[in-house]
Amino acid sequence: MKATATAHPIQGLVKYHGIRDQELRTPYHDSISLCTAPSNSTTTVAFESDRAEDEYVIDGERVAGRGAERIRTVVDHVRERVGIDNRVRVESENNFPTNVGFGSSSSGFAALATALVEAAGLSLSRPEISTIARRGSTSAARAVTGGFSDLRAGNNDTDCRSRRLEVDFEDDVRIVGAVIPAYKETEAAHAEAEDSHMFEGRLAHVHGQLADMRDALGRGDFERTFEIAEHDTLSLAATTMTGPSGWVYWQPETLTVFETVRDLRSEGVPVYFSGDTGASIYVNTTAEYVDQVESAIADLGIETRVWQVGGPAQVRDADAALF
């Protein structure tokens, strides 16, 4: 009972903020994202009858504390579904910077859920697997279905699951990742979301943003899609900054990237910034302009990664196993 899976992290376009149900990790509102490739998390899972306790290892480090609790929540859900009590060994590796705002928890839990389902012998669709991954990280639901994905809010697994969207310009999208290595913890910001006086304001307008985003994606409107994502980035930051802890994730380099993107756009380059919780920034453009955009960000002295839209979580062959 062993399996390996790989998943790509997500870039939030209309991002969720705040968790309605802490156990199921159901959000207050819908969210839409795209996956970034070739960045990925690869996870191997084995149910072992002779093991005394679970073991979780990420990038060579044994996981304890809250991180282990989140992994155990997903593992226990699968054990309960199949009626087994075997302990598990889990090892995961990331090929991109983690805990800097590039969605490593989304790809990590998407790969974990996909590998667990395979190892346990369950036959589930990706939307069904997305409900399992969601228990570890809400955004992981969208990493399971991949591409441009839409997670609907709901009170149960029938309603709160991810689905992939068909988008005409998907193959033309390029993402320049501006790596700004300032450590962050997203879960803390979600925990106090309701305490921000801006939270009700975000809830009042986010449904309109979601409708506009679905319309733009359905019409194949690249510019409008990423214009909305840019504005949503600012809305999210306003909410996190006005919570009790006053989370300010941006660094001076973050603001410099914003200004560089706006300067490029004033010169006719189709380019837009977007950020999740963290200092690092996604710079969204097209295949035609990606070299120019990447050079402009690199000239700031900022490390860059170039990505395109990635597909769904995938079960890997046995020779890809990490142990």
Short mmCIF file of C-alpha atoms in Angstrom, two decimals:
data_model
loop_
_atom_site.label_atom_id
_atom_site.label_comp_id
_atom_site.label_asym_id
_atom_site.label_seq_id
_atom_site.Cartn_x
_atom_site.Cartn_y
_atom_site.Cartn_z
CA MET A 1 0.00 0.00 0.00
CA LYS A 2 2.38 2.63 -1.33
CA ALA A 3 2.00 5.42 -3.88
CA THR A 4 3.64 8.62 -5.09
CA ALA A 5 1.98 11.74 -6.48
CA THR A 6 3.02 15.17 -7.75
CA ALA A 7 1.06 18.43 -7.68
CA HIS A 8 1.72 22.03 -8.69
CA PRO A 9 1.20 24.97 -6.29
CA ILE A 10 -1.49 27.56 -6.91
CA GLN A 11 -1.45 31.28 -7.54
CA GLY A 12 -4.61 32.78 -6.11
CA LEU A 13 -6.46 35.02 -8.57
CA VAL A 14 -9.51 35.72 -6.43
CA LYS A 15 -8.23 34.52 -3.10
CA TYR A 16 -10.17 33.13 -0.15
CA HIS A 17 -9.51 34.67 3.25
CA GLY A 18 -10.74 33.24 6.52
CA ILE A 19 -11.99 29.75 7.32
CA ARG A 20 -15.60 29.15 8.28
CA ASP A 21 -15.17 25.57 9.59
CA GLN A 22 -11.75 24.80 11.05
CA GLU A 23 -12.17 21.02 10.85
CA LEU A 24 -13.33 20.86 7.23
CA ARG A 25 -11.40 24.03 6.28
CA THR A 26 -14.34 25.36 4.33
CA PRO A 27 -13.91 29.03 3.36
CA TYR A 28 -16.28 31.98 3.68
CA HIS A 29 -16.44 32.49 -0.07
CA ASP A 30 -15.45 30.94 -3.41
CA SER A 31 -11.93 31.26 -4.80
CA ILE A 32 -10.24 30.94 -8.20
CA SER A 33 -6.60 30.17 -8.97
CA LEU A 34 -4.16 28.83 -11.51
CA CYS A 35 -1.40 26.27 -10.98
CA THR A 36 2.23 27.12 -11.66
CA ALA A 37 4.52 24.60 -13.39
CA PRO A 38 7.09 23.14 -13.40
CA SER A 39 7.21 24.01 -9.68
CA ASN A 40 5.84 21.02 -7.78
CA SER A 41 5.63 18.95 -4.64
CA THR A 42 6.26 15.21 -4.86
CA THR A 43 4.96 13.01 -2.04
CA THR A 44 5.30 9.30 -1.33
CA VAL A 45 2.93 7.58 1.10
CA ALA A 46 3.09 4.03 2.46
CA PHE A 47 0.67 2.32 4.84
CA GLU A 48 2.83 -0.04 6.91
CA SER A 49 1.32 -2.67 9.20
CA ASP A 50 4.49 -3.02 11.28
CA ARG A 51 4.94 0.69 11.95
CA ALA A 52 4.27 1.91 15.51
CA GLU A 53 3.53 5.55 14.66
CA ASP A 54 3.10 7.88 11.71
CA GLU A 55 6.19 9.60 10.31
CA TYR A 56 6.00 12.80 8.25
CA VAL A 57 9.09 14.25 6.53
CA ILE A 58 9.21 17.33 4.28
CA ASP A 59 12.40 18.34 2.47
CA GLY A 60 14.41 16.09 4.76
CA GLU A 61 13.00 17.51 8.00
CA ARG A 62 10.67 15.57 10.30
CA VAL A 63 7.41 17.49 10.79
CA ALA A 64 6.00 18.06 14.28
CA GLY A 65 3.56 20.42 15.98
CA ARG A 66 0.82 22.11 14.00
CA GLY A 67 2.25 20.93 10.68
CA ALA A 68 1.97 17.32 11.78
CA GLU A 69 -1.58 17.89 13.03
CA ARG A 70 -2.65 19.15 9.61
CA ILE A 71 -1.10 16.17 7.84
CA ARG A 72 -2.68 13.76 10.34
CA THR A 73 -6.12 15.26 9.68
CA VAL A 74 -5.85 14.27 6.01
CA VAL A 75 -4.32 10.87 6.76
CA ASP A 76 -6.96 10.03 9.37
CA HIS A 77 -9.78 10.97 6.99
CA VAL A 78 -8.51 8.49 4.40
CA ARG A 79 -7.94 5.79 7.04
CA GLU A 80 -11.51 6.22 8.21
CA ARG A 81 -12.89 6.02 4.66
CA VAL A 82 -11.23 2.68 3.98
CA GLY A 83 -11.47 1.26 7.50
CA ILE A 84 -7.78 0.66 8.15
CA ASP A 85 -5.62 1.65 11.11
CA ASN A 86 -2.13 1.08 9.67
CA ARG A 87 0.39 3.78 10.46
CA VAL A 88 1.86 5.70 7.53
CA ARG A 89 5.21 6.93 6.35
CA VAL A 90 5.03 10.18 4.38
CA GLU A 91 7.93 11.89 2.62
CA SER A 92 7.58 15.01 0.49
CA GLU A 93 9.96 17.19 -1.51
CA ASN A 94 9.48 20.62 -3.09
CA ASN A 95 11.45 21.91 -6.07
CA PHE A 96 10.68 25.59 -5.40
CA PRO A 97 11.07 28.03 -2.48
CA THR A 98 8.62 27.36 0.37
CA ASN A 99 7.05 29.59 3.03
CA VAL A 100 7.69 32.72 0.98
CA GLY A 101 4.25 33.11 -0.63
CA PHE A 102 4.30 30.62 -3.52
CA GLY A 103 1.63 28.19 -2.31
CA SER A 104 3.72 25.26 -1.10
CA SER A 105 0.98 24.05 1.25
CA SER A 106 -1.42 23.80 -1.69
CA SER A 107 0.81 21.51 -3.75
CA GLY A 108 1.98 19.60 -0.68
CA PHE A 109 -1.49 18.66 0.51
CA ALA A 110 -2.74 18.04 -3.04
CA ALA A 111 0.09 15.55 -3.61
CA LEU A 112 -0.49 14.02 -0.17
CA ALA A 113 -4.22 13.48 -0.75
CA THR A 114 -3.67 12.06 -4.23
CA ALA A 115 -0.99 9.64 -3.01
CA LEU A 116 -3.08 8.58 -0.01
CA VAL A 117 -6.11 7.84 -2.16
CA GLU A 118 -4.00 5.76 -4.54
CA ALA A 119 -2.21 3.88 -1.76
CA ALA A 120 -5.51 3.13 -0.01
CA GLY A 121 -7.03 1.73 -3.20
CA LEU A 122 -9.83 4.29 -3.44
CA SER A 123 -11.31 5.17 -6.83
CA LEU A 124 -12.17 8.88 -6.69
CA SER A 125 -12.45 11.72 -9.18
CA ARG A 126 -10.19 14.75 -8.78
CA PRO A 127 -13.07 16.91 -7.49
CA GLU A 128 -13.67 14.21 -4.87
CA ILE A 129 -9.97 14.09 -3.98
CA SER A 130 -10.04 17.88 -3.70
CA THR A 131 -12.33 17.56 -0.66
CA ILE A 132 -9.70 15.42 1.06
CA ALA A 133 -6.84 17.78 0.24
CA ARG A 134 -8.94 20.72 1.47
CA ARG A 135 -8.81 19.31 5.01
CA GLY A 136 -5.10 20.09 5.10
CA SER A 137 -5.10 23.34 3.13
CA THR A 138 -8.12 25.00 1.58
CA SER A 139 -6.14 26.07 -1.48
CA ALA A 140 -4.91 22.49 -1.98
CA ALA A 141 -8.36 21.60 -3.31
CA ARG A 142 -7.60 23.72 -6.39
CA ALA A 143 -4.11 22.26 -6.74
CA VAL A 144 -5.72 18.82 -7.13
CA THR A 145 -7.80 19.83 -10.15
CA GLY A 146 -5.04 22.03 -11.61
CA GLY A 147 -5.01 24.58 -14.44
CA PHE A 148 -7.46 27.36 -13.70
CA SER A 149 -9.66 26.01 -10.92
CA ASP A 150 -12.69 27.24 -9.02
CA LEU A 151 -13.41 26.19 -5.42
CA ARG A 152 -16.98 26.78 -4.33
CA ALA A 153 -17.67 27.56 -0.70
CA GLY A 154 -20.06 25.24 1.10
CA ASN A 155 -20.79 23.42 4.33
CA ASN A 156 -19.97 19.90 3.15
CA ASP A 157 -17.93 17.86 0.69
CA THR A 158 -20.69 17.77 -1.90
CA ASP A 159 -20.76 21.55 -2.18
CA CYS A 160 -17.20 22.57 -1.26
CA ARG A 161 -15.06 20.98 -3.95
CA SER A 162 -12.88 22.23 -6.80
CA ARG A 163 -13.50 22.05 -10.52
CA ARG A 164 -11.20 22.90 -13.42
CA LEU A 165 -12.18 25.70 -15.79
CA GLU A 166 -11.60 25.66 -19.54
CA VAL A 167 -9.67 28.83 -20.46
CA ASP A 168 -8.74 29.66 -24.06
CA PHE A 169 -5.53 31.54 -23.26
CA GLU A 170 -4.16 29.02 -20.74
CA ASP A 171 -1.24 27.92 -22.94
CA ASP A 172 -0.13 31.53 -23.55
CA VAL A 173 0.17 32.51 -19.88
CA ARG A 174 3.64 32.95 -18.41
CA ILE A 175 4.33 33.74 -14.77
CA VAL A 176 7.54 35.34 -13.56
CA GLY A 177 7.97 34.53 -9.88
CA ALA A 178 9.75 37.31 -8.00
CA VAL A 179 11.34 35.45 -5.10
CA ILE A 180 11.46 37.69 -2.02
CA PRO A 181 12.53 35.37 0.83
CA ALA A 182 10.63 36.68 3.83
CA TYR A 183 9.20 33.82 5.92
CA LYS A 184 5.45 33.88 6.51
CA GLU A 185 2.68 31.83 8.10
CA THR A 186 -0.61 31.98 6.20
CA GLU A 187 -2.66 30.08 8.79
CA ALA A 188 -2.22 32.82 11.40
CA ALA A 189 -3.67 35.42 9.04
CA HIS A 190 -6.68 33.23 8.25
CA ALA A 191 -7.31 32.65 11.96
CA GLU A 192 -7.89 36.34 12.66
CA ALA A 193 -9.55 37.30 9.36
CA GLU A 194 -12.93 38.01 10.97
CA ASP A 195 -11.34 40.44 13.42
CA SER A 196 -10.32 42.89 10.69
CA HIS A 197 -12.75 45.77 10.25
CA MET A 198 -12.11 45.35 6.49
CA PHE A 199 -13.33 41.73 6.44
CA GLU A 200 -17.01 42.58 6.04
CA GLY A 201 -16.06 44.99 3.28
CA ARG A 202 -14.16 42.25 1.48
CA LEU A 203 -17.12 39.88 1.77
CA ALA A 204 -19.39 42.58 0.35
CA HIS A 205 -17.39 42.99 -2.86
CA VAL A 206 -15.65 39.65 -3.42
CA HIS A 207 -18.72 37.97 -4.94
CA GLY A 208 -18.78 40.63 -7.64
CA GLN A 209 -15.07 40.03 -8.28
CA LEU A 210 -15.71 36.31 -8.58
CA ALA A 211 -18.49 36.89 -11.11
CA ASP A 212 -16.26 39.25 -13.11
CA MET A 213 -13.38 36.74 -13.01
CA ARG A 214 -15.55 33.86 -14.25
CA ASP A 215 -16.84 36.10 -17.03
CA ALA A 216 -13.33 37.17 -18.06
CA LEU A 217 -12.04 33.60 -18.06
CA GLY A 218 -15.06 32.39 -20.01
CA ARG A 219 -14.55 35.10 -22.65
CA GLY A 220 -10.81 34.41 -22.87
CA ASP A 221 -9.95 37.95 -21.75
CA PHE A 222 -6.34 37.82 -20.51
CA GLU A 223 -6.09 41.50 -19.58
CA ARG A 224 -9.30 41.61 -17.58
CA THR A 225 -8.49 38.34 -15.80
CA PHE A 226 -5.18 39.56 -14.43
CA GLU A 227 -6.41 43.09 -13.81
CA ILE A 228 -8.95 41.57 -11.41
CA ALA A 229 -6.22 39.42 -9.83
CA GLU A 230 -4.08 42.52 -9.28
CA HIS A 231 -6.91 44.40 -7.56
CA ASP A 232 -7.74 41.34 -5.46
CA THR A 233 -4.14 41.26 -4.24
CA LEU A 234 -4.55 44.77 -2.84
CA SER A 235 -7.91 43.89 -1.28
CA LEU A 236 -6.45 40.85 0.48
CA ALA A 237 -3.51 42.86 1.80
CA ALA A 238 -5.84 45.54 3.17
CA THR A 239 -7.68 42.87 5.15
CA THR A 240 -4.59 41.14 6.54
CA MET A 241 -2.94 44.44 7.44
CA THR A 242 -5.93 45.57 9.48
CA GLY A 243 -6.30 42.44 11.62
CA PRO A 244 -5.25 42.42 15.29
CA SER A 245 -1.66 41.43 14.47
CA GLY A 246 -1.33 43.97 11.68
CA TRP A 247 0.28 41.49 9.29
CA VAL A 248 2.43 43.38 6.77
CA TYR A 249 3.95 40.75 4.54
CA TRP A 250 5.28 43.02 1.81
CA GLN A 251 8.94 44.03 1.75
CA PRO A 252 10.51 47.04 -0.01
CA GLU A 253 11.33 44.75 -2.94
CA THR A 254 7.64 43.86 -3.23
CA LEU A 255 6.70 47.49 -3.82
CA THR A 256 9.53 47.87 -6.31
CA VAL A 257 8.11 44.97 -8.31
CA PHE A 258 4.68 46.66 -8.30
CA GLU A 259 6.14 49.86 -9.71
CA THR A 260 8.18 48.01 -12.33
CA VAL A 261 5.08 46.16 -13.50
CA ARG A 262 3.14 49.42 -13.79
CA ASP A 263 5.99 51.03 -15.72
CA LEU A 264 6.08 48.12 -18.15
CA ARG A 265 2.33 48.29 -18.60
CA SER A 266 2.52 51.99 -19.39
CA GLU A 267 4.86 51.00 -22.25
CA GLY A 268 2.25 48.65 -23.69
CA VAL A 269 3.40 45.37 -22.14
CA PRO A 270 0.52 43.11 -21.01
CA VAL A 271 1.73 42.48 -17.46
CA TYR A 272 0.05 42.39 -14.04
CA PHE A 273 1.24 41.63 -10.51
CA SER A 274 -0.47 39.26 -8.12
CA GLY A 275 0.38 38.04 -4.64
CA ASP A 276 -0.96 35.69 -2.03
CA THR A 277 -0.03 35.91 1.64
CA GLY A 278 3.68 36.72 1.56
CA ALA A 279 6.31 39.07 0.18
CA SER A 280 6.99 37.17 -3.06
CA ILE A 281 5.05 38.22 -6.14
CA TYR A 282 3.72 36.61 -9.29
CA VAL A 283 4.14 38.72 -12.42
CA ASN A 284 1.68 37.55 -15.07
CA THR A 285 2.31 38.11 -18.75
CA THR A 286 2.25 36.27 -22.09
CA ALA A 287 4.75 34.07 -23.91
CA GLU A 288 5.61 36.92 -26.29
CA TYR A 289 6.67 39.29 -23.50
CA VAL A 290 8.00 36.93 -20.82
CA ASP A 291 11.70 37.47 -21.60
CA GLN A 292 11.32 41.24 -21.39
CA VAL A 293 9.37 41.00 -18.14
CA GLU A 294 11.77 38.51 -16.55
CA SER A 295 14.74 40.72 -17.44
CA ALA A 296 13.07 43.76 -15.88
CA ILE A 297 12.48 41.93 -12.60
CA ALA A 298 15.94 40.34 -12.56
CA ASP A 299 17.50 43.78 -13.13
CA LEU A 300 16.08 44.76 -9.72
CA GLY A 301 18.43 42.21 -8.14
CA ILE A 302 15.53 39.87 -7.40
CA GLU A 303 15.71 36.11 -8.00
CA THR A 304 13.20 34.98 -10.61
CA ARG A 305 11.46 31.78 -11.68
CA VAL A 306 9.53 31.44 -14.95
CA TRP A 307 6.43 29.28 -14.91
CA GLN A 308 3.43 28.40 -17.05
CA VAL A 309 0.03 27.02 -16.15
CA GLY A 310 0.33 23.52 -14.68
CA GLY A 311 -2.06 20.62 -14.83
CA PRO A 312 -3.77 18.56 -12.11
CA ALA A 313 -2.21 16.37 -9.44
CA GLN A 314 -0.88 13.13 -10.91
CA VAL A 315 -0.06 9.67 -9.58
CA ARG A 316 3.53 8.82 -10.46
CA ASP A 317 5.17 5.54 -11.49
CA ALA A 318 6.85 3.45 -8.80
CA ASP A 319 10.34 4.60 -9.85
CA ALA A 320 9.48 8.16 -8.77
CA ALA A 321 9.01 7.10 -5.13
CA LEU A 322 11.05 8.98 -2.52
CA PHE A 323 11.68 5.83 -0.47
#
